[in-house]
GROMACS .gro file of C-alpha atoms in nm:
model
  243
    1UNK     CA    1   3.283  -1.299   0.631
    2UNK     CA    2   3.185  -1.572   0.890
    3UNK     CA    3   3.004  -1.501   1.274
    4UNK     CA    4   3.183  -1.122   1.266
    5UNK     CA    5   3.493  -1.294   1.146
    6UNK     CA    6   3.632  -1.147   0.781
    7UNK     CA    7   3.794  -1.530   0.629
    8UNK     CA    8   4.002  -1.536   0.304
    9UNK     CA    9   4.139  -1.855   0.239
   10UNK     CA   10   4.408  -1.837  -0.010
   11UNK     CA   11   4.558  -2.081  -0.287
   12UNK     CA   12   4.705  -2.132  -0.655
   13UNK     CA   13   4.453  -2.249  -0.923
   14UNK     CA   14   4.593  -2.639  -1.072
   15UNK     CA   15   4.357  -2.830  -1.328
   16UNK     CA   16   4.096  -2.948  -1.269
   17UNK     CA   17   4.134  -3.296  -1.354
   18UNK     CA   18   4.547  -3.284  -1.130
   19UNK     CA   19   4.454  -3.528  -0.827
   20UNK     CA   20   4.780  -3.326  -0.683
   21UNK     CA   21   4.750  -3.156  -0.369
   22UNK     CA   22   4.683  -2.751  -0.447
   23UNK     CA   23   4.958  -2.571  -0.355
   24UNK     CA   24   4.817  -2.303  -0.006
   25UNK     CA   25   4.923  -1.884  -0.011
   26UNK     CA   26   5.113  -1.791   0.243
   27UNK     CA   27   5.304  -1.438   0.152
   28UNK     CA   28   4.995  -1.247   0.040
   29UNK     CA   29   4.832  -0.971   0.235
   30UNK     CA   30   4.504  -0.879   0.264
   31UNK     CA   31   4.278  -0.644   0.345
   32UNK     CA   32   3.878  -0.613   0.324
   33UNK     CA   33   3.800  -0.254   0.354
   34UNK     CA   34   3.456  -0.165   0.497
   35UNK     CA   35   3.165   0.136   0.332
   36UNK     CA   36   3.336   0.476   0.479
   37UNK     CA   37   3.633   0.301   0.607
   38UNK     CA   38   3.977   0.252   0.640
   39UNK     CA   39   4.120  -0.074   0.542
   40UNK     CA   40   4.175  -0.437   0.806
   41UNK     CA   41   4.462  -0.613   0.754
   42UNK     CA   42   4.386  -0.991   0.790
   43UNK     CA   43   4.724  -1.172   0.983
   44UNK     CA   44   4.741  -1.546   0.815
   45UNK     CA   45   4.620  -1.827   1.125
   46UNK     CA   46   4.691  -2.144   0.914
   47UNK     CA   47   4.834  -2.185   0.581
   48UNK     CA   48   4.699  -1.990   0.323
   49UNK     CA   49   4.426  -1.942   0.604
   50UNK     CA   50   4.354  -1.547   0.684
   51UNK     CA   51   4.144  -1.414   0.923
   52UNK     CA   52   4.078  -1.166   1.208
   53UNK     CA   53   3.731  -1.067   1.350
   54UNK     CA   54   3.500  -0.793   1.218
   55UNK     CA   55   3.183  -0.644   1.253
   56UNK     CA   56   2.945  -0.631   0.870
   57UNK     CA   57   2.647  -0.403   0.941
   58UNK     CA   58   2.637  -0.174   0.715
   59UNK     CA   59   2.391  -0.312   0.506
   60UNK     CA   60   2.338  -0.206   0.074
   61UNK     CA   61   2.758  -0.104   0.141
   62UNK     CA   62   3.050  -0.310  -0.067
   63UNK     CA   63   3.283  -0.408   0.038
   64UNK     CA   64   3.608  -0.445  -0.075
   65UNK     CA   65   3.941  -0.760  -0.014
   66UNK     CA   66   4.220  -0.685  -0.176
   67UNK     CA   67   4.494  -0.916  -0.182
   68UNK     CA   68   4.857  -0.898  -0.257
   69UNK     CA   69   5.053  -1.128  -0.398
   70UNK     CA   70   5.464  -1.086  -0.437
   71UNK     CA   71   5.323  -0.741  -0.579
   72UNK     CA   72   5.022  -0.820  -0.799
   73UNK     CA   73   4.683  -0.623  -0.627
   74UNK     CA   74   4.376  -0.917  -0.703
   75UNK     CA   75   4.029  -0.734  -0.558
   76UNK     CA   76   3.690  -0.747  -0.570
   77UNK     CA   77   3.404  -0.669  -0.444
   78UNK     CA   78   3.052  -0.791  -0.257
   79UNK     CA   79   2.801  -0.573  -0.179
   80UNK     CA   80   2.628  -0.678   0.180
   81UNK     CA   81   2.245  -0.750   0.150
   82UNK     CA   82   1.948  -0.672   0.380
   83UNK     CA   83   1.939  -0.995   0.608
   84UNK     CA   84   1.594  -1.166   0.582
   85UNK     CA   85   1.506  -1.357   0.854
   86UNK     CA   86   1.321  -1.772   0.870
   87UNK     CA   87   0.954  -1.750   0.961
   88UNK     CA   88   0.915  -2.108   0.985
   89UNK     CA   89   1.089  -2.458   0.979
   90UNK     CA   90   0.875  -2.763   0.891
   91UNK     CA   91   1.010  -3.117   0.850
   92UNK     CA   92   0.795  -3.408   0.672
   93UNK     CA   93   0.876  -3.823   0.593
   94UNK     CA   94   0.867  -3.749   0.211
   95UNK     CA   95   0.660  -3.983  -0.051
   96UNK     CA   96   0.605  -4.003  -0.387
   97UNK     CA   97   0.904  -4.021  -0.678
   98UNK     CA   98   1.112  -3.791  -0.464
   99UNK     CA   99   1.097  -4.062  -0.187
  100UNK     CA  100   1.247  -4.324  -0.440
  101UNK     CA  101   1.504  -4.071  -0.652
  102UNK     CA  102   1.611  -3.996  -0.258
  103UNK     CA  103   1.670  -4.285  -0.080
  104UNK     CA  104   1.960  -4.406   0.046
  105UNK     CA  105   1.898  -4.756   0.175
  106UNK     CA  106   1.710  -4.702   0.455
  107UNK     CA  107   1.784  -5.007   0.688
  108UNK     CA  108   2.188  -5.002   0.576
  109UNK     CA  109   2.215  -4.619   0.731
  110UNK     CA  110   1.934  -4.570   0.952
  111UNK     CA  111   1.776  -4.273   0.747
  112UNK     CA  112   1.471  -4.166   0.556
  113UNK     CA  113   1.395  -3.928   0.291
  114UNK     CA  114   1.250  -3.585   0.444
  115UNK     CA  115   1.146  -3.267   0.303
  116UNK     CA  116   1.245  -2.980   0.508
  117UNK     CA  117   1.027  -2.638   0.383
  118UNK     CA  118   1.177  -2.368   0.509
  119UNK     CA  119   0.935  -2.071   0.510
  120UNK     CA  120   0.995  -1.658   0.474
  121UNK     CA  121   0.911  -1.363   0.356
  122UNK     CA  122   1.064  -1.155   0.106
  123UNK     CA  123   1.217  -0.839   0.147
  124UNK     CA  124   1.190  -0.535  -0.213
  125UNK     CA  125   1.389  -0.569  -0.512
  126UNK     CA  126   1.606  -0.778  -0.661
  127UNK     CA  127   1.711  -1.082  -0.366
  128UNK     CA  128   1.975  -1.380  -0.394
  129UNK     CA  129   1.919  -1.696  -0.179
  130UNK     CA  130   2.164  -1.956  -0.051
  131UNK     CA  131   1.923  -2.224   0.236
  132UNK     CA  132   2.169  -2.502   0.367
  133UNK     CA  133   2.098  -2.779   0.603
  134UNK     CA  134   2.318  -2.867   0.878
  135UNK     CA  135   2.284  -3.178   1.098
  136UNK     CA  136   2.438  -3.128   1.445
  137UNK     CA  137   2.723  -3.349   1.508
  138UNK     CA  138   2.945  -3.312   1.849
  139UNK     CA  139   2.734  -3.016   1.934
  140UNK     CA  140   2.865  -2.829   1.596
  141UNK     CA  141   2.702  -2.772   1.304
  142UNK     CA  142   2.827  -3.005   0.954
  143UNK     CA  143   2.625  -2.954   0.626
  144UNK     CA  144   2.487  -3.239   0.488
  145UNK     CA  145   2.641  -3.275   0.205
  146UNK     CA  146   2.301  -3.444  -0.007
  147UNK     CA  147   2.232  -3.285  -0.337
  148UNK     CA  148   1.961  -3.157  -0.273
  149UNK     CA  149   2.001  -3.023   0.082
  150UNK     CA  150   2.047  -2.686  -0.046
  151UNK     CA  151   1.938  -2.486  -0.234
  152UNK     CA  152   2.002  -2.134  -0.507
  153UNK     CA  153   1.739  -1.898  -0.567
  154UNK     CA  154   1.629  -1.595  -0.667
  155UNK     CA  155   1.320  -1.430  -0.626
  156UNK     CA  156   1.200  -1.292  -0.934
  157UNK     CA  157   0.936  -1.595  -0.971
  158UNK     CA  158   0.790  -1.470  -0.586
  159UNK     CA  159   0.513  -1.195  -0.475
  160UNK     CA  160   0.626  -1.012  -0.244
  161UNK     CA  161   0.338  -1.001  -0.061
  162UNK     CA  162   0.354  -1.379  -0.041
  163UNK     CA  163   0.547  -1.578   0.224
  164UNK     CA  164   0.778  -1.878   0.030
  165UNK     CA  165   0.777  -2.159   0.103
  166UNK     CA  166   1.133  -2.361  -0.026
  167UNK     CA  167   1.239  -2.766   0.042
  168UNK     CA  168   1.500  -2.904   0.054
  169UNK     CA  169   1.530  -3.325   0.084
  170UNK     CA  170   1.719  -3.444   0.302
  171UNK     CA  171   1.825  -3.814   0.404
  172UNK     CA  172   1.755  -3.798   0.819
  173UNK     CA  173   1.791  -3.970   1.106
  174UNK     CA  174   1.497  -4.018   1.344
  175UNK     CA  175   1.407  -3.784   1.614
  176UNK     CA  176   1.757  -3.547   1.468
  177UNK     CA  177   1.812  -3.256   1.515
  178UNK     CA  178   1.914  -3.055   1.219
  179UNK     CA  179   2.006  -2.654   1.177
  180UNK     CA  180   1.844  -2.496   0.868
  181UNK     CA  181   2.047  -2.141   0.711
  182UNK     CA  182   1.891  -1.886   0.532
  183UNK     CA  183   2.142  -1.705   0.332
  184UNK     CA  184   2.103  -1.404   0.144
  185UNK     CA  185   2.341  -1.283  -0.115
  186UNK     CA  186   2.421  -1.040  -0.362
  187UNK     CA  187   2.355  -1.105  -0.722
  188UNK     CA  188   2.752  -1.192  -0.803
  189UNK     CA  189   2.772  -1.425  -0.535
  190UNK     CA  190   2.483  -1.593  -0.656
  191UNK     CA  191   2.630  -1.610  -1.017
  192UNK     CA  192   3.009  -1.786  -0.926
  193UNK     CA  193   2.745  -2.048  -0.727
  194UNK     CA  194   2.489  -2.111  -1.024
  195UNK     CA  195   2.806  -2.140  -1.226
  196UNK     CA  196   3.007  -2.329  -1.045
  197UNK     CA  197   2.671  -2.620  -1.032
  198UNK     CA  198   2.692  -2.599  -1.399
  199UNK     CA  199   3.052  -2.683  -1.400
  200UNK     CA  200   2.995  -2.996  -1.128
  201UNK     CA  201   2.683  -3.089  -1.330
  202UNK     CA  202   2.861  -3.091  -1.710
  203UNK     CA  203   3.189  -3.258  -1.570
  204UNK     CA  204   3.070  -3.623  -1.580
  205UNK     CA  205   3.088  -3.725  -1.944
  206UNK     CA  206   3.440  -3.882  -2.080
  207UNK     CA  207   3.492  -3.554  -2.337
  208UNK     CA  208   3.375  -3.296  -2.103
  209UNK     CA  209   3.634  -2.987  -2.040
  210UNK     CA  210   3.387  -2.808  -1.747
  211UNK     CA  211   3.460  -2.393  -1.751
  212UNK     CA  212   3.570  -2.233  -1.440
  213UNK     CA  213   3.274  -2.044  -1.290
  214UNK     CA  214   3.255  -1.678  -1.320
  215UNK     CA  215   3.448  -1.487  -1.031
  216UNK     CA  216   3.418  -1.167  -0.930
  217UNK     CA  217   3.776  -1.146  -0.859
  218UNK     CA  218   4.022  -0.921  -1.064
  219UNK     CA  219   4.312  -1.034  -1.323
  220UNK     CA  220   4.092  -1.360  -1.415
  221UNK     CA  221   4.139  -1.504  -1.039
  222UNK     CA  222   3.903  -1.824  -0.974
  223UNK     CA  223   3.711  -1.806  -0.671
  224UNK     CA  224   3.464  -1.516  -0.545
  225UNK     CA  225   3.441  -1.276  -0.292
  226UNK     CA  226   3.083  -1.285  -0.077
  227UNK     CA  227   2.949  -1.067   0.248
  228UNK     CA  228   2.677  -1.207   0.397
  229UNK     CA  229   2.337  -1.180   0.560
  230UNK     CA  230   2.195  -1.533   0.731
  231UNK     CA  231   1.942  -1.678   0.975
  232UNK     CA  232   1.931  -1.992   1.105
  233UNK     CA  233   1.649  -2.231   1.259
  234UNK     CA  234   1.691  -2.544   1.480
  235UNK     CA  235   1.405  -2.836   1.356
  236UNK     CA  236   1.407  -3.214   1.477
  237UNK     CA  237   1.332  -3.467   1.270
  238UNK     CA  238   1.002  -3.720   1.380
  239UNK     CA  239   1.001  -3.979   1.489
  240UNK     CA  240   1.047  -4.332   1.289
  241UNK     CA  241   1.101  -4.724   1.359
  242UNK     CA  242   1.285  -4.903   1.030
  243UNK     CA  243   1.109  -5.228   0.975
   0.00000   0.00000   0.00000
């Protein structure tokens, strides 16, 4: 789900070391089945992309995905978690080892390393989160591609009566507006993301063959189906001058 729109992207898998184009699937029948409701069919809006406006409001209930490709049915399920709100975002210049190892060439890029701290209160029960940082380009949020500009974590090490502080590290411009997104996901989505990061990190060796991330889609299909809730907050980088 993205901004109350159901979006499904389909393609055929390819070997990890194959640098050729990925073949998009254009002949699928795609439907999402909300809790206690009938199926909603998603039309193809561009090659391999199926989408339709759809309300996602039944928290703690499973949504189902069914994809029929040439008579073969793939199924997945995801539960919509309760929305967790951001209390505040604080941006401060990084110091010490974080500034040293997170640094780009400041004079060349015009950026400095900052800590982007997101504060929020955890909900009771098991919860899984992803925090993303975006810069604003032509009035649109664009995900910052720095390695530490997102965080994946669960709440097993937090006291639910306390406010959680979760830091991101990003190279940012002076007086730059950014957007922080706190995404609440279910356990299956969290598992997919975690194993995907592990797969990516293990793929650097000359003799390593990365394993596939753990999917929640049937028939060992690679990928994931996620229904999530999110909250966003904007902040501005402190002004600075590069010497």
